[in-house]
mmCIF file of N, CA and C in Angstrom:
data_model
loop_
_atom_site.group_PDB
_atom_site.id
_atom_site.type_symbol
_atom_site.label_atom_id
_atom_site.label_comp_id
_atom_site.label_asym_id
_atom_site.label_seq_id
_atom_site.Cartn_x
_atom_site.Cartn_y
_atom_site.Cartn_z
ATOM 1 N N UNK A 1 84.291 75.460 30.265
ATOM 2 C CA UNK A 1 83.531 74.452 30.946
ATOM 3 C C UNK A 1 83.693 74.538 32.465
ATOM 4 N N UNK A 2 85.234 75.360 32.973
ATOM 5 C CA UNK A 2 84.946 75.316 34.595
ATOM 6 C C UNK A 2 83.668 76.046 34.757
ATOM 7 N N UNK A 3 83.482 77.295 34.724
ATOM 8 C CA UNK A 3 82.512 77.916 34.703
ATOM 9 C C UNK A 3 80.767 77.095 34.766
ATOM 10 N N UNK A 4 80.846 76.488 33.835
ATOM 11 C CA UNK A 4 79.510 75.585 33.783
ATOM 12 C C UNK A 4 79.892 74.659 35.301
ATOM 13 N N UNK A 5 80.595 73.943 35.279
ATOM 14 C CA UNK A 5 80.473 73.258 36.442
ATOM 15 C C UNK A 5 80.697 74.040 38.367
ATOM 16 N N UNK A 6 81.442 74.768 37.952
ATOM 17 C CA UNK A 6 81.333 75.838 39.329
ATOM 18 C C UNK A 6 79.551 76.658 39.668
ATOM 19 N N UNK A 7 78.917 76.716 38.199
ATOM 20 C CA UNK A 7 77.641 77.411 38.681
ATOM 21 C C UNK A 7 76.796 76.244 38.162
ATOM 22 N N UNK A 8 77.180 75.080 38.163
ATOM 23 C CA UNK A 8 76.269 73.744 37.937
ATOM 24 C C UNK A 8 75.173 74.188 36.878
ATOM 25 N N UNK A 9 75.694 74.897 35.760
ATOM 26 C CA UNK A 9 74.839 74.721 34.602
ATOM 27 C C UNK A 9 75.339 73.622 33.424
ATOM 28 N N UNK A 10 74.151 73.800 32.670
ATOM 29 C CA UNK A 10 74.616 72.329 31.574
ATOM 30 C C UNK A 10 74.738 73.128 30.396
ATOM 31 N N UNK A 11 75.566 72.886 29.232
ATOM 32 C CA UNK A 11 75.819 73.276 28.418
ATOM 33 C C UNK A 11 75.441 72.277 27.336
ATOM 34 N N UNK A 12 75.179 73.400 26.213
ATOM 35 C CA UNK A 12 75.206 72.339 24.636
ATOM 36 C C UNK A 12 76.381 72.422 23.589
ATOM 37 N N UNK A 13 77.218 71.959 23.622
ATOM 38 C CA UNK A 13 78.377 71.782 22.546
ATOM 39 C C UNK A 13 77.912 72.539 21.348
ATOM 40 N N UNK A 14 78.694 73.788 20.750
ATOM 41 C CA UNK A 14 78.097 73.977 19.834
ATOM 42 C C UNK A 14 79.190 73.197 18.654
ATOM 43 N N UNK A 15 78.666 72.965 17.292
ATOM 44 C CA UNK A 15 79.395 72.339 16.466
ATOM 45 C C UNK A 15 80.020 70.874 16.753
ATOM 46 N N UNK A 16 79.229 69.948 17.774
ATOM 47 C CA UNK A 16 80.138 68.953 18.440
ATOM 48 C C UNK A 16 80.689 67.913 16.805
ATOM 49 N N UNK A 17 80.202 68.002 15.710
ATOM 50 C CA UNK A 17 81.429 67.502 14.859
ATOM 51 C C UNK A 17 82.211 68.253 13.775
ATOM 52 N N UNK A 18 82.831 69.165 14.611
ATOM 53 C CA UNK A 18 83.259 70.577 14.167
ATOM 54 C C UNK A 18 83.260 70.463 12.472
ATOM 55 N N UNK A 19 81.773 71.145 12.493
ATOM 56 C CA UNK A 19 81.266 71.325 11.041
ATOM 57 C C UNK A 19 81.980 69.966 10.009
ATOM 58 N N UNK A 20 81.860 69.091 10.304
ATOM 59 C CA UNK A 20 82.420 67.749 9.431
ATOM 60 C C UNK A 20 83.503 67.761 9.749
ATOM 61 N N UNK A 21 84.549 68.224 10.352
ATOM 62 C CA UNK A 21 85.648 67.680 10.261
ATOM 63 C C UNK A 21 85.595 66.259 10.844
ATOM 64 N N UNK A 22 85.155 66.263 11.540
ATOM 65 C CA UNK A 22 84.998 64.633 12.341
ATOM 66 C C UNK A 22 83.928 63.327 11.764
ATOM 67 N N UNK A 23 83.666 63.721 11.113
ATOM 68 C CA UNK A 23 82.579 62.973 9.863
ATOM 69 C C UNK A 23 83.092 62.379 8.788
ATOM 70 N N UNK A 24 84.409 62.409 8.419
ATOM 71 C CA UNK A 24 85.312 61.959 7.324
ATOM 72 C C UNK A 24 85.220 62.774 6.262
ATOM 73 N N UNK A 25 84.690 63.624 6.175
ATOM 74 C CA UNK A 25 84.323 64.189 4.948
ATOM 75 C C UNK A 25 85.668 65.124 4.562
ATOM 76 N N UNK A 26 86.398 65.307 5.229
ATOM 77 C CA UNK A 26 87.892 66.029 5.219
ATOM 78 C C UNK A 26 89.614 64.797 4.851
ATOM 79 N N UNK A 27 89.042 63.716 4.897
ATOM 80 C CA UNK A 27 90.285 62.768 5.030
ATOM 81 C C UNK A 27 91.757 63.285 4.177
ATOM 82 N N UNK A 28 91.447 63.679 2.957
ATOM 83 C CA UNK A 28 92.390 64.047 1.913
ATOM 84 C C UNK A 28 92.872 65.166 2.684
ATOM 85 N N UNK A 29 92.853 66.219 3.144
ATOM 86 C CA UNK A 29 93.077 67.720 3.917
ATOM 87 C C UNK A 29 92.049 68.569 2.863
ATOM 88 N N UNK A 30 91.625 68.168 1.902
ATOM 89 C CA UNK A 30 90.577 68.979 1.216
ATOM 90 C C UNK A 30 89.162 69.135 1.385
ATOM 91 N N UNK A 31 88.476 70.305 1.681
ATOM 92 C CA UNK A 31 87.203 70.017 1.632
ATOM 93 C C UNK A 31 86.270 69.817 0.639
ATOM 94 N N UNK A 32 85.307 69.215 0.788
ATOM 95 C CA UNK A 32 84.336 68.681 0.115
ATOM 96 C C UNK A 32 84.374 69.901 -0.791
ATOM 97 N N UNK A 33 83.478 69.871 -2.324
ATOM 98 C CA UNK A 33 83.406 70.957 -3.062
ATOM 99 C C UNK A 33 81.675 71.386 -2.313
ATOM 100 N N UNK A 34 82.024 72.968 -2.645
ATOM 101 C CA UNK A 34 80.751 73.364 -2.155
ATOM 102 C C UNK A 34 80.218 73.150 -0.563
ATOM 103 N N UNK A 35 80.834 72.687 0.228
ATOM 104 C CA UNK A 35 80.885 72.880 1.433
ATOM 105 C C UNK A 35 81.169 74.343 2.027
ATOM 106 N N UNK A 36 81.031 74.639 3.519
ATOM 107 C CA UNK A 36 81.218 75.539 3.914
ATOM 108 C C UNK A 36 82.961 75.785 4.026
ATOM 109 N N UNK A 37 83.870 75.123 4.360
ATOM 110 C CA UNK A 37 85.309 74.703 4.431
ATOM 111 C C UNK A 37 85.955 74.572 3.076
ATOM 112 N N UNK A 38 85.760 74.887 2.387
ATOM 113 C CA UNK A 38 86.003 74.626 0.812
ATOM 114 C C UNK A 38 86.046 76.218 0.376
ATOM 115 N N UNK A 39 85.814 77.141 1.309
ATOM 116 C CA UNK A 39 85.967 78.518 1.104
ATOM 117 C C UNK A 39 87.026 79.085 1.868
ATOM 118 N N UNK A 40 88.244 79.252 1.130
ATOM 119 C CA UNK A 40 89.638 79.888 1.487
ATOM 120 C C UNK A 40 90.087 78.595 2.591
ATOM 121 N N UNK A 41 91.299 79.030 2.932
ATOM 122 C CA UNK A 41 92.593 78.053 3.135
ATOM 123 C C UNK A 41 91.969 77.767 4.853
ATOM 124 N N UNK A 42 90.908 77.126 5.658
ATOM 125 C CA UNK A 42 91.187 77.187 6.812
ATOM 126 C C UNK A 42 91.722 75.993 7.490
ATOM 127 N N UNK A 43 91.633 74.784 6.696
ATOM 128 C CA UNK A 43 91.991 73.471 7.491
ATOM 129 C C UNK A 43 93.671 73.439 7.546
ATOM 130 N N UNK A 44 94.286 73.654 8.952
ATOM 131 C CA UNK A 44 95.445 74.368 9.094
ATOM 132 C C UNK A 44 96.457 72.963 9.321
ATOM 133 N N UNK A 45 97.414 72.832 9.365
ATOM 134 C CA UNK A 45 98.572 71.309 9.118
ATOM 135 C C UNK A 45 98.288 70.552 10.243
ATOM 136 N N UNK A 46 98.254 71.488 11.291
ATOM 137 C CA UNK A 46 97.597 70.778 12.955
ATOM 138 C C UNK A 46 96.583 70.319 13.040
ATOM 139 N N UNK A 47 95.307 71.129 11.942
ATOM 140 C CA UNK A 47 94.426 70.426 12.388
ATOM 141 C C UNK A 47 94.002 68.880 11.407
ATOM 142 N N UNK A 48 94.507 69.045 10.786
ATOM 143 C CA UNK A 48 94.778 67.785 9.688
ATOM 144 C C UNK A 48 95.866 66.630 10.172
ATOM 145 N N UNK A 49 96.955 67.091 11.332
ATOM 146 C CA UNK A 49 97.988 65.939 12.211
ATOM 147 C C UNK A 49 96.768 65.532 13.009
ATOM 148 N N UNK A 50 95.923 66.366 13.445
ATOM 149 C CA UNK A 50 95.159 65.826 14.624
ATOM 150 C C UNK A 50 93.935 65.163 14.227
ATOM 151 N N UNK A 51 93.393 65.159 13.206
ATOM 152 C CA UNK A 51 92.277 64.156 12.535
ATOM 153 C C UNK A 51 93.487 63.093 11.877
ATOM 154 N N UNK A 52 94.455 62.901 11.797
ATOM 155 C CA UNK A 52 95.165 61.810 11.336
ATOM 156 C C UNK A 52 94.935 60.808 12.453
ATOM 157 N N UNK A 53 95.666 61.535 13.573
ATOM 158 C CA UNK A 53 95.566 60.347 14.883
ATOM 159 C C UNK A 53 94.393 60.182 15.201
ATOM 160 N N UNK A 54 93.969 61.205 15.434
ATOM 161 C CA UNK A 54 91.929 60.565 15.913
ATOM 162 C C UNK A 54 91.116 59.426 14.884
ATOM 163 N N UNK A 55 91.816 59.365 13.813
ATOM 164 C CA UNK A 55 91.652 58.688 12.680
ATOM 165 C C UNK A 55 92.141 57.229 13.301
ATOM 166 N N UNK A 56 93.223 56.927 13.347
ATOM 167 C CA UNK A 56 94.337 56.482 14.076
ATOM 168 C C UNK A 56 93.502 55.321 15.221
ATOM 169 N N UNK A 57 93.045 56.104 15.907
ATOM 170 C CA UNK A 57 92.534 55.737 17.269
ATOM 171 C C UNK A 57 91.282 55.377 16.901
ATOM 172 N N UNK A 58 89.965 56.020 15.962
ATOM 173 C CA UNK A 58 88.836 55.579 15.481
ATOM 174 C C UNK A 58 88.846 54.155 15.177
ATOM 175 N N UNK A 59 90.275 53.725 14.184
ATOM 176 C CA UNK A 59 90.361 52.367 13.856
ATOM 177 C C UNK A 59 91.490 51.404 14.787
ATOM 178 N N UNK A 60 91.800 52.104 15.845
ATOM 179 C CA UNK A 60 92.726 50.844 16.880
ATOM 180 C C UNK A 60 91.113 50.555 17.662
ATOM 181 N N UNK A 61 89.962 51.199 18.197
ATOM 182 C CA UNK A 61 88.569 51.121 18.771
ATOM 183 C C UNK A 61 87.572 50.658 18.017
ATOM 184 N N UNK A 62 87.690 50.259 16.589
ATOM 185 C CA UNK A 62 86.558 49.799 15.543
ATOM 186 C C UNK A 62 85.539 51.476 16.094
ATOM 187 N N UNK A 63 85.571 52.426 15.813
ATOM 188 C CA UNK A 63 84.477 53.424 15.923
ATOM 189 C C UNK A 63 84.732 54.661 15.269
ATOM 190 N N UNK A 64 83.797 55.223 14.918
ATOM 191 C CA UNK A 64 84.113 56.434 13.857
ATOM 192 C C UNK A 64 84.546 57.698 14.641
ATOM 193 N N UNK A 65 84.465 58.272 14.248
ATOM 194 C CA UNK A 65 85.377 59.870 14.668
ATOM 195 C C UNK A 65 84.538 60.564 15.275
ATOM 196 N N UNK A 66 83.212 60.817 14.659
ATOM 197 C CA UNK A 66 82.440 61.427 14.727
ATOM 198 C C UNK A 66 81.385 60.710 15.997
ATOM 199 N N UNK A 67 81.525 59.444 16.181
ATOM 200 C CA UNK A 67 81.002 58.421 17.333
ATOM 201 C C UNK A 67 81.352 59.042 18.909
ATOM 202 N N UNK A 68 83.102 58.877 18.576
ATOM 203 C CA UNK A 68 84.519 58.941 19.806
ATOM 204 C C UNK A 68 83.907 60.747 20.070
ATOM 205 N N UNK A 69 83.430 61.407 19.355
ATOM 206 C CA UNK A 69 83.472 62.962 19.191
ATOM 207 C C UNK A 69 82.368 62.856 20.610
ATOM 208 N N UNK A 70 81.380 62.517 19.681
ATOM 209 C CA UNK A 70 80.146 62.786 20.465
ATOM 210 C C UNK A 70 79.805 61.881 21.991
ATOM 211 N N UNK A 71 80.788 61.036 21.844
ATOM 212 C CA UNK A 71 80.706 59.851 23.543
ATOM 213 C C UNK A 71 81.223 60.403 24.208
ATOM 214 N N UNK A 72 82.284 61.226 23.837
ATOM 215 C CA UNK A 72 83.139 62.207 24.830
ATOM 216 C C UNK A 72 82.299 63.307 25.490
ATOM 217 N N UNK A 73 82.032 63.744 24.706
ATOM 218 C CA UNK A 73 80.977 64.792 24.856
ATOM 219 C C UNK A 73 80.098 64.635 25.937
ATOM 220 N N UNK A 74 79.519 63.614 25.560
ATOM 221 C CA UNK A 74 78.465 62.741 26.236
ATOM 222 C C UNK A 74 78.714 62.503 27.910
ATOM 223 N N UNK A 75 80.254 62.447 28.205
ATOM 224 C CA UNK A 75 81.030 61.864 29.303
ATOM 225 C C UNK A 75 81.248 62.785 30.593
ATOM 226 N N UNK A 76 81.182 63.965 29.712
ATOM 227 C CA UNK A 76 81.069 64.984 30.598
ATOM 228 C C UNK A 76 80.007 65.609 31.209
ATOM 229 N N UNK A 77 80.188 65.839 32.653
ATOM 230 C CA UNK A 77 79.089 66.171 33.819
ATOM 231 C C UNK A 77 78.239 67.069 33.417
ATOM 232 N N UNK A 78 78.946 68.582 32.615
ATOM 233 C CA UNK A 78 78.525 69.378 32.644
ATOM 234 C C UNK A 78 77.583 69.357 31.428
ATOM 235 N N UNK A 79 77.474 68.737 30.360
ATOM 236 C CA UNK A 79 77.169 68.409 28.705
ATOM 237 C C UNK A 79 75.864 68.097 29.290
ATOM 238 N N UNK A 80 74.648 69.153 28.889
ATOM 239 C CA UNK A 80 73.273 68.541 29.309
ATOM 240 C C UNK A 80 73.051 68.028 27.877
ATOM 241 N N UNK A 81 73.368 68.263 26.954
ATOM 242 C CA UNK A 81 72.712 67.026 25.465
ATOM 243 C C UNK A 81 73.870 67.653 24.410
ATOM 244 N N UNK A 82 73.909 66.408 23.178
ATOM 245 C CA UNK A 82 74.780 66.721 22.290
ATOM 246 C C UNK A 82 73.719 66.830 21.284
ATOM 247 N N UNK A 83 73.966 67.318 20.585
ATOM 248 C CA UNK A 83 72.772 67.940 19.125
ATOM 249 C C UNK A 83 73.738 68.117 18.433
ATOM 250 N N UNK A 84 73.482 67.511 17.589
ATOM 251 C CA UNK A 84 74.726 67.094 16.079
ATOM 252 C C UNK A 84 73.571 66.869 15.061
ATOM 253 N N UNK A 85 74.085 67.712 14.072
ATOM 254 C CA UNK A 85 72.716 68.218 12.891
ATOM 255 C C UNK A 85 73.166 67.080 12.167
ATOM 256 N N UNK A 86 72.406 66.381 11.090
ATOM 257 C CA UNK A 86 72.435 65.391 10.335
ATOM 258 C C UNK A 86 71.111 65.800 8.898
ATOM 259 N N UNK A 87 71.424 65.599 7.833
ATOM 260 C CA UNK A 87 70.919 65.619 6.406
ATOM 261 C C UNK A 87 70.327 64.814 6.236
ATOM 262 N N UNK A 88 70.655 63.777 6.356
ATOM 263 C CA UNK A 88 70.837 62.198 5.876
ATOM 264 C C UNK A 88 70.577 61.340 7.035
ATOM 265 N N UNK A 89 69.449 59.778 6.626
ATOM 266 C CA UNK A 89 69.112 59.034 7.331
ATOM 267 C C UNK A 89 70.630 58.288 7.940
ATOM 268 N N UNK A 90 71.523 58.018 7.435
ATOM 269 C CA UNK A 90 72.426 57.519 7.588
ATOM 270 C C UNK A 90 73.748 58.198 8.631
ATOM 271 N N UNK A 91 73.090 59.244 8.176
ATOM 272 C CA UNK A 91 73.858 60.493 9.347
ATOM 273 C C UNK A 91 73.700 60.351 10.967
ATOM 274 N N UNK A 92 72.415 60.016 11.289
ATOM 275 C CA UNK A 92 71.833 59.868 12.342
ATOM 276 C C UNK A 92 71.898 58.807 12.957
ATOM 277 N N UNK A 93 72.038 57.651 12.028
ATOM 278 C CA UNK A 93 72.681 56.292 12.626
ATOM 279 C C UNK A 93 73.996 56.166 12.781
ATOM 280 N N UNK A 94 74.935 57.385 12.325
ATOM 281 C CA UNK A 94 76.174 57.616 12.889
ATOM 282 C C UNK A 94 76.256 58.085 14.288
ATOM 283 N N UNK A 95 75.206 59.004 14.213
ATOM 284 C CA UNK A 95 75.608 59.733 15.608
ATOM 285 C C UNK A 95 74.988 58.862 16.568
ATOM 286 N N UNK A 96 74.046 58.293 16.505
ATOM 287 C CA UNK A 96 73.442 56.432 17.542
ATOM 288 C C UNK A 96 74.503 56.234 17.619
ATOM 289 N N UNK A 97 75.677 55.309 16.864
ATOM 290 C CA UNK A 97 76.224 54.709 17.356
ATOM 291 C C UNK A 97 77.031 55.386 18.557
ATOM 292 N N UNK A 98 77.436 56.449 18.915
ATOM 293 C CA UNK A 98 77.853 57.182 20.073
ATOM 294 C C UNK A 98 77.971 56.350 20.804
ATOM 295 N N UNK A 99 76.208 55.819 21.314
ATOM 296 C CA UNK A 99 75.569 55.574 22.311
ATOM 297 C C UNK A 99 76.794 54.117 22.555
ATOM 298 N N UNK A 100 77.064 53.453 21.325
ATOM 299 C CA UNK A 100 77.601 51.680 21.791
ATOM 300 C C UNK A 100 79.150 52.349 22.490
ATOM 301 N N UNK A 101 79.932 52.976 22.049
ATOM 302 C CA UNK A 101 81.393 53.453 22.082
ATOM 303 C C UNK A 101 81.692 53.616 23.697
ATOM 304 N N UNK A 102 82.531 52.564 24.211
ATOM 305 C CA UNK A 102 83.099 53.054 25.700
ATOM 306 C C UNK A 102 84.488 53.290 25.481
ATOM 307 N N UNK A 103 84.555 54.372 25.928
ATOM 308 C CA UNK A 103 85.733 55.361 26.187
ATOM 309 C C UNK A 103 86.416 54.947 27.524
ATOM 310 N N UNK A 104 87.307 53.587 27.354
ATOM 311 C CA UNK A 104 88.532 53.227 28.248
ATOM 312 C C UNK A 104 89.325 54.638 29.010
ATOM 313 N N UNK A 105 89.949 54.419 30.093
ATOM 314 C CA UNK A 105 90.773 55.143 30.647
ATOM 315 C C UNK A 105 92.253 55.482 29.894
ATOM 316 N N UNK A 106 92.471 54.639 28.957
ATOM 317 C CA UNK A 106 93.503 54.782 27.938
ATOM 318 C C UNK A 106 93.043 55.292 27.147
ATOM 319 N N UNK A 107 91.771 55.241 25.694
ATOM 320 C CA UNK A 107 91.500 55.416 25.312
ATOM 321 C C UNK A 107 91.246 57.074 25.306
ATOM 322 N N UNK A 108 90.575 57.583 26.339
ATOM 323 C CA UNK A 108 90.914 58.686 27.147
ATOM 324 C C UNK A 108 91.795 59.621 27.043
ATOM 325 N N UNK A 109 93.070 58.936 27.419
ATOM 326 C CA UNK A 109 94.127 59.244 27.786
ATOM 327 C C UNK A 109 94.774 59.744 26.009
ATOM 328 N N UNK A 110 95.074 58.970 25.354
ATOM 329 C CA UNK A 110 95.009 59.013 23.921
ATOM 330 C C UNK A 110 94.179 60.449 23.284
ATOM 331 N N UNK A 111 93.187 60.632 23.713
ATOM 332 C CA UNK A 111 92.182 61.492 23.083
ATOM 333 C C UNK A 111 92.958 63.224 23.705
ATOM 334 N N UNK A 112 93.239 62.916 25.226
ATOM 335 C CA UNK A 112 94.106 64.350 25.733
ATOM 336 C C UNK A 112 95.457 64.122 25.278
ATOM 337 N N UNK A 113 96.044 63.307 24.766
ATOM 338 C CA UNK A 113 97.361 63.387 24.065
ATOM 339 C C UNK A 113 97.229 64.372 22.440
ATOM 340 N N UNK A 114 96.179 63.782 21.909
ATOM 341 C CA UNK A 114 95.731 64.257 20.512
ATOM 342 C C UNK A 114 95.109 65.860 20.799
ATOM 343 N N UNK A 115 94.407 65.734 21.678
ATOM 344 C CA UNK A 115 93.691 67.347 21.896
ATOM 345 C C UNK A 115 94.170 67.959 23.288
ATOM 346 N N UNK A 116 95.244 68.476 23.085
ATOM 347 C CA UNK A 116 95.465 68.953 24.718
ATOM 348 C C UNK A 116 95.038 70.510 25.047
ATOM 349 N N UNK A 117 94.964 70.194 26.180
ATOM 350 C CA UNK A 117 93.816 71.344 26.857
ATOM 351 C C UNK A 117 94.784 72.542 26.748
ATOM 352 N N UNK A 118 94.874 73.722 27.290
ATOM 353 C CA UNK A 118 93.311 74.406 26.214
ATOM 354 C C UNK A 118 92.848 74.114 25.053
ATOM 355 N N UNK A 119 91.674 73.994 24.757
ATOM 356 C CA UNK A 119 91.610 73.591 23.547
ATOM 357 C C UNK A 119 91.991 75.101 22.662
ATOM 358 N N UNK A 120 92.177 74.967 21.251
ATOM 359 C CA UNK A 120 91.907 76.128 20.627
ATOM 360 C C UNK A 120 90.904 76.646 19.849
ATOM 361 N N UNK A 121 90.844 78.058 19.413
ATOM 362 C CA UNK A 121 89.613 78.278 18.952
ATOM 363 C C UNK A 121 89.681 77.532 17.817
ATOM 364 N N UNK A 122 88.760 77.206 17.170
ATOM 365 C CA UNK A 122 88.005 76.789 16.373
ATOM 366 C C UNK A 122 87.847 77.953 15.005
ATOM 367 N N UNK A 123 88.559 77.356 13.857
ATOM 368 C CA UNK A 123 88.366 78.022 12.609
ATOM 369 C C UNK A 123 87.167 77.512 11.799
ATOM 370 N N UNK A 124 86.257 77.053 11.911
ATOM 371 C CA UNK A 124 84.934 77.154 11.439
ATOM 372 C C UNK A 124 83.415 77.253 11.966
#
């Protein structure tokens, strides 16, 4: 993301609810059957500590995971739009609610405690 903001381009998040993990659909550490994640061992102990607390924090904020995911997103200069695929009518009124979710300076703060920078790559 320095990059985007040093040559003032906008970027699109790819995967901004990293393929369901942030959607609840993972809560148990198991994936859904027949999902894409449900093929060989990738949801790793870290990344299952770290949807615990974001979990954690979803319900100290009354807001879903997948809400906090995409407001963040949203927060940043460089983020020209979030595009989060949805199936389901109900899917899409998840990702609306984004729009209500304010992300406190603590709240914040909490979110780089749970995900600290660098981020890492991404197993799905």
């Amino acid at each position: 993301m320095p990059a985007a903001i040093n040559y003032n381009l906008g970027i699109f998040p790819y995967f901004p609810l990293a393929s369901g993990l942030l959607t609840g659909k993972y809560t148990d550490g198991k994936a859904p059957r027949g999902s894409r994640l449900s093929r060989g061992d990738k949801l790793a102990q870290a990344d299952l500590e770290q949807l615990k607390k974001l979990r954690e924090l979803a319900h100290d904020i009354d807001a879903s995971k997948s809400a906090i995911a995409i407001a963040w997103l949203a927060l940043r200069p460089q983020v020209a739009s979030v595009i989060a695929g949805a199936t389901k009518p109900e899917q899409i009124e998840a990702n609306a609610a984004a729009l209500d979710v304010e992300l406190t300076v603590e709240t914040l703060q909490r979110l780089d405690e749970i995900f600290p920078s660098p981020a890492k790559v991404a197993l799905f």
